[in-house]
Coordinates of C-alpha atoms in Angstrom, one line a residue:
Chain A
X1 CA 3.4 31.6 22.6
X2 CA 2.9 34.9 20.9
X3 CA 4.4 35.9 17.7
X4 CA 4.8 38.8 15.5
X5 CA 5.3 38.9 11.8
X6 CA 6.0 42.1 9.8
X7 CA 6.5 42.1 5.9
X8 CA 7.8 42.6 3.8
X9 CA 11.7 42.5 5.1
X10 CA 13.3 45.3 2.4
X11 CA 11.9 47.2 -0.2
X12 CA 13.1 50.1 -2.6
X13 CA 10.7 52.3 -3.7
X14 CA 10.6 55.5 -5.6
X15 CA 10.0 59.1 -4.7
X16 CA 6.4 59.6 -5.0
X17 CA 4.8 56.3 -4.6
X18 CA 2.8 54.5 -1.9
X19 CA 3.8 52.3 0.5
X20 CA 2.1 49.8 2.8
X21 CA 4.2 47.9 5.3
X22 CA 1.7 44.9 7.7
X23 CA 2.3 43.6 10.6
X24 CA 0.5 40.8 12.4
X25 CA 0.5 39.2 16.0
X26 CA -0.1 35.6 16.8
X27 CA -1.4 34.1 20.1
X28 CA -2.8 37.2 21.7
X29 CA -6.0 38.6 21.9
X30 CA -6.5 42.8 21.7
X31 CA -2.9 43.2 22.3
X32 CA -1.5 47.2 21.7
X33 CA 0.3 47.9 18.3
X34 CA 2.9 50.1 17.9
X35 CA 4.9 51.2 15.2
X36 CA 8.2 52.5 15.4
X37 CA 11.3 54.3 13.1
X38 CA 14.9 53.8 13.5
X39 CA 17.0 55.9 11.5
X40 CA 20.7 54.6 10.6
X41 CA 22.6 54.7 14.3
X42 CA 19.7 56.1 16.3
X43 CA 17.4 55.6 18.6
X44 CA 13.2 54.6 18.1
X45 CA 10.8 57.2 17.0
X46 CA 7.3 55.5 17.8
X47 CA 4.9 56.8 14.8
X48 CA 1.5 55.5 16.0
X49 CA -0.1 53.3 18.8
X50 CA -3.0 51.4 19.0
X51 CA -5.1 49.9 21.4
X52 CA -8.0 48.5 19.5
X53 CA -9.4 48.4 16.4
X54 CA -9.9 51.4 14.5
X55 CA -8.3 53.3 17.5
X56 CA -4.9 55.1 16.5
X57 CA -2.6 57.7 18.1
X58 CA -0.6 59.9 15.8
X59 CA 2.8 60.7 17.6
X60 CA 4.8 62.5 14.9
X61 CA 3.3 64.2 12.2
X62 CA 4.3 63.5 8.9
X63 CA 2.9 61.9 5.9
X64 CA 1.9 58.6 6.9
X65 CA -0.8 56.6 8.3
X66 CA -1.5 53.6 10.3
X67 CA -4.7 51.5 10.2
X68 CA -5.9 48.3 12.4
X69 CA -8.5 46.4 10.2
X70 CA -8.6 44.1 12.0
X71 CA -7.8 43.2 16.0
X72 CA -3.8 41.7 15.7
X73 CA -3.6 43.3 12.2
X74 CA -1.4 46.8 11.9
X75 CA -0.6 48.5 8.7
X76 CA 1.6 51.4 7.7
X77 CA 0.8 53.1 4.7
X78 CA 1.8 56.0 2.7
X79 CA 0.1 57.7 -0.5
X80 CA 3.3 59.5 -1.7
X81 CA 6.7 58.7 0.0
X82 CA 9.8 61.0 0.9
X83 CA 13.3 60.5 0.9
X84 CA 12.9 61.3 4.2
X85 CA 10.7 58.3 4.6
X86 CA 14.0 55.7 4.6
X87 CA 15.0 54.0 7.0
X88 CA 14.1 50.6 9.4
X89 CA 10.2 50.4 10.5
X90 CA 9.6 48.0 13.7
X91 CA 6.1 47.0 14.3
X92 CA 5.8 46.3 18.1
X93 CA 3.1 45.1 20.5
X94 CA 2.2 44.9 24.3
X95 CA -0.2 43.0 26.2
X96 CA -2.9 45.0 29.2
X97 CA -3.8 48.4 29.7
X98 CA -2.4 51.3 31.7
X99 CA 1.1 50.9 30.1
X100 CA 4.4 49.3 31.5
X101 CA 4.4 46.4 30.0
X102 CA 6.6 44.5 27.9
X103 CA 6.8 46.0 24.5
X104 CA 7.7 43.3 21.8
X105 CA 9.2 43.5 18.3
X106 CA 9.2 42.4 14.9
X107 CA 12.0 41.8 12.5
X108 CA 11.6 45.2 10.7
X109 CA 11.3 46.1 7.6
X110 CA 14.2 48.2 6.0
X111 CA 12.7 51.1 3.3
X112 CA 14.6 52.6 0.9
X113 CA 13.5 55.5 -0.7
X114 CA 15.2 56.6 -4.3
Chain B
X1 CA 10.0 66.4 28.4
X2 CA 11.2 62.9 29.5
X3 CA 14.8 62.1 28.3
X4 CA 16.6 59.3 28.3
X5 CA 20.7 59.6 27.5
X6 CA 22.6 56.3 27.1
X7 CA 26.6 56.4 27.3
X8 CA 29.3 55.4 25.8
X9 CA 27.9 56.0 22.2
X10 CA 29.7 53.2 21.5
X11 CA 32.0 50.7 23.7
X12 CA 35.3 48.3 22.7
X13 CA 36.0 45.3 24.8
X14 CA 38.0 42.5 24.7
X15 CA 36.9 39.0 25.5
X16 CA 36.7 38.9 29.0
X17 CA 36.8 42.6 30.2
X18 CA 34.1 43.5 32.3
X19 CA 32.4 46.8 32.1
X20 CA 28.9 48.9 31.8
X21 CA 26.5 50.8 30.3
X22 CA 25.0 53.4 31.2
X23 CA 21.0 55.0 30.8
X24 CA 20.3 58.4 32.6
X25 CA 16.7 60.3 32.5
X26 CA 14.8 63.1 33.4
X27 CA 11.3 61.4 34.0
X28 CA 8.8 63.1 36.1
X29 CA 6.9 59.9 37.2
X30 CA 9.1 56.8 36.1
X31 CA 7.3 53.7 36.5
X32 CA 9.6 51.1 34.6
X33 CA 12.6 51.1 32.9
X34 CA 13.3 48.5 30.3
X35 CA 16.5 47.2 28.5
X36 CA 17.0 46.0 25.3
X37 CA 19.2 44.1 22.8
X38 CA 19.3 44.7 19.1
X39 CA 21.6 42.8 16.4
X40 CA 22.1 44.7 13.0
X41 CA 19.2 44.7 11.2
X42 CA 16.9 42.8 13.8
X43 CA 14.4 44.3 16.1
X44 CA 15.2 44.8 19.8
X45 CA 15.3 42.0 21.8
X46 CA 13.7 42.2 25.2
X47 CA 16.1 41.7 28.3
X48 CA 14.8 43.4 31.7
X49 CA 12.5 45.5 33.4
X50 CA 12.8 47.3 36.7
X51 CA 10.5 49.0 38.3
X52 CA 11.7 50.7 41.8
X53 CA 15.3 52.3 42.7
X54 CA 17.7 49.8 44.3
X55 CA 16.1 47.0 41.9
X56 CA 18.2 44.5 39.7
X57 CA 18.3 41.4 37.9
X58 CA 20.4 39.3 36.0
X59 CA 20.5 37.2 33.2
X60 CA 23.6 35.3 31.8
X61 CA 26.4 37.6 31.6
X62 CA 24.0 40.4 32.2
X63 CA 23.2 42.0 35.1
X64 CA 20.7 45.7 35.3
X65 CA 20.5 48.0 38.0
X66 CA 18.2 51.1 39.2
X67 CA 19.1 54.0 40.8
X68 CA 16.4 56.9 40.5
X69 CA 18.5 59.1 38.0
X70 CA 20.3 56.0 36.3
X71 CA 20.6 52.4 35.3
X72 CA 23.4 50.5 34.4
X73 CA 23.9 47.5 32.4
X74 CA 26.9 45.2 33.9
X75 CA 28.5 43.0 31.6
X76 CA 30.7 40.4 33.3
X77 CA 33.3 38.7 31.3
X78 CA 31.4 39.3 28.1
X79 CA 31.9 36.9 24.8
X80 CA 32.2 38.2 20.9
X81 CA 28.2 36.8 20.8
X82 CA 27.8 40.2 23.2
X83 CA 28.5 42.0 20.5
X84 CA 25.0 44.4 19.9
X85 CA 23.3 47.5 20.6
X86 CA 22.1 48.0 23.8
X87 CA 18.6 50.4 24.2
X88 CA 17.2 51.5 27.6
X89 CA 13.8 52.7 27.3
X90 CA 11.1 54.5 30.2
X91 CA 7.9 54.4 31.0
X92 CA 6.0 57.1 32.8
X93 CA 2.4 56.2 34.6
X94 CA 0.8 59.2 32.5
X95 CA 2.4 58.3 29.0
X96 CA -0.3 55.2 28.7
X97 CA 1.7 52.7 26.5
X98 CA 4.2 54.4 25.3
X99 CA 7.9 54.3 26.1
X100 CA 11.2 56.7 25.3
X101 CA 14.0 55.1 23.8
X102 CA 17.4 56.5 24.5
X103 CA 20.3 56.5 21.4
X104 CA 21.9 53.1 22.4
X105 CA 25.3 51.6 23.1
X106 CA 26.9 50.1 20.1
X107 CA 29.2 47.2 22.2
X108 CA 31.6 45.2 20.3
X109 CA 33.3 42.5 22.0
X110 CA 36.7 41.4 20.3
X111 CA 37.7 37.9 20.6

């Protein structure tokens, strides 16, 4: 069975610095990464999509990035964060092309920004 | 632009009252509709998909419906562990792999 593993679960980090948030899939080959925001009470934002390595679709721009070194391997980074940067970061994936399929989620990881 | 509204906000039940959910969207093009459950501070859970008006399916206490300007989310005598947000999202044939997430329903069952 296919599992997803995002890390780390919380972190506090200052105005200013960088961030880097990774997310990996199990049991899947070439699956589509996503991640996503979730601000307190609200819906999700999706931030970037991929659907192979090296391939990534800015939704929202902003100042962060996504990469995918490596085929079920997704990483949000940042060189300088906001305050506006909190909140919860989901890492998602999805199995096929052409869209409509199942979209599945990590634990999250919640980002504080001081 | 798509849009997808979810109503009530938020939703109070007791134990045993029966009620829904509802998930209404402008979509030129809808090609699936997807529901989801999240618990505070987990990611969304997957519960259904449905793909054509006049469509539903069920699960436990659970039951989803499609109409082609709506969905609704039927919960039958529903339990405390009900207790979650509730996210419908769309999918449109020409947004590739991407899907719109409406606000949620915060439910909380009371015992």
């Amino acid at each position: 069975s296919q599992t997803i593993h995002q890390w780390p679960a919380t972190l506090v980090q200052p105005v200013g610095s960088p961030l880097s948030l990774e997310c990996t899939v199990e049991g899947t080959s070439n699956p589509n990464l996503y991640w996503y925001r979730q601000a307190a009470g609200r819906g999700l934002q999706l931030l970037f999509y991929s659907v192979g390595i090296g391939q990534i679709s800015s939704e929202v721009p902003q100042n962060l990035s996504a990469s995918r070194p490596q085929d079920r391997q997704f990483i949000l980074s940042s060189k300088k964060l906001l305050l506006s940067d909190s909140g919860f970061y989901l890492c998602a994936w999805s199995w096929g092309r052409g869209g409509g399929n199942t979209i599945y989620f990590g634990e999250g990881s919640w980002l504080t920004v001081v | 632009e798509d849009q997808v509204t979810q109503s009530p906000e938020a939703l109070r039940l007791q134990e045993g009252e029966s009620s829904s959910l509802n998930c209404s969207y402008t979509v030129s093009g809808l090609r699936g509709l997807f529901w989801y459950r999240q618990d505070p501070g987990k990611g969304p859970e997957f519960l259904f998909t449905l793909y054509s008006a006049g469509e539903e399916k069920e699960k436990e206490r659970l039951k989803a419906t499609l109409t082609k300007k709506e969905s609704f989310l039927h919960i039958t005598a529903p339990k405390p562990e009900d207790s979650a947000t509730y996210l419908c999202a769309v999918w449109r044939e020409t947004s590739g792999s991407r899907l719109t997430f409406g606000e949620g329903t915060q439910l909380t069952v009371n015992p």
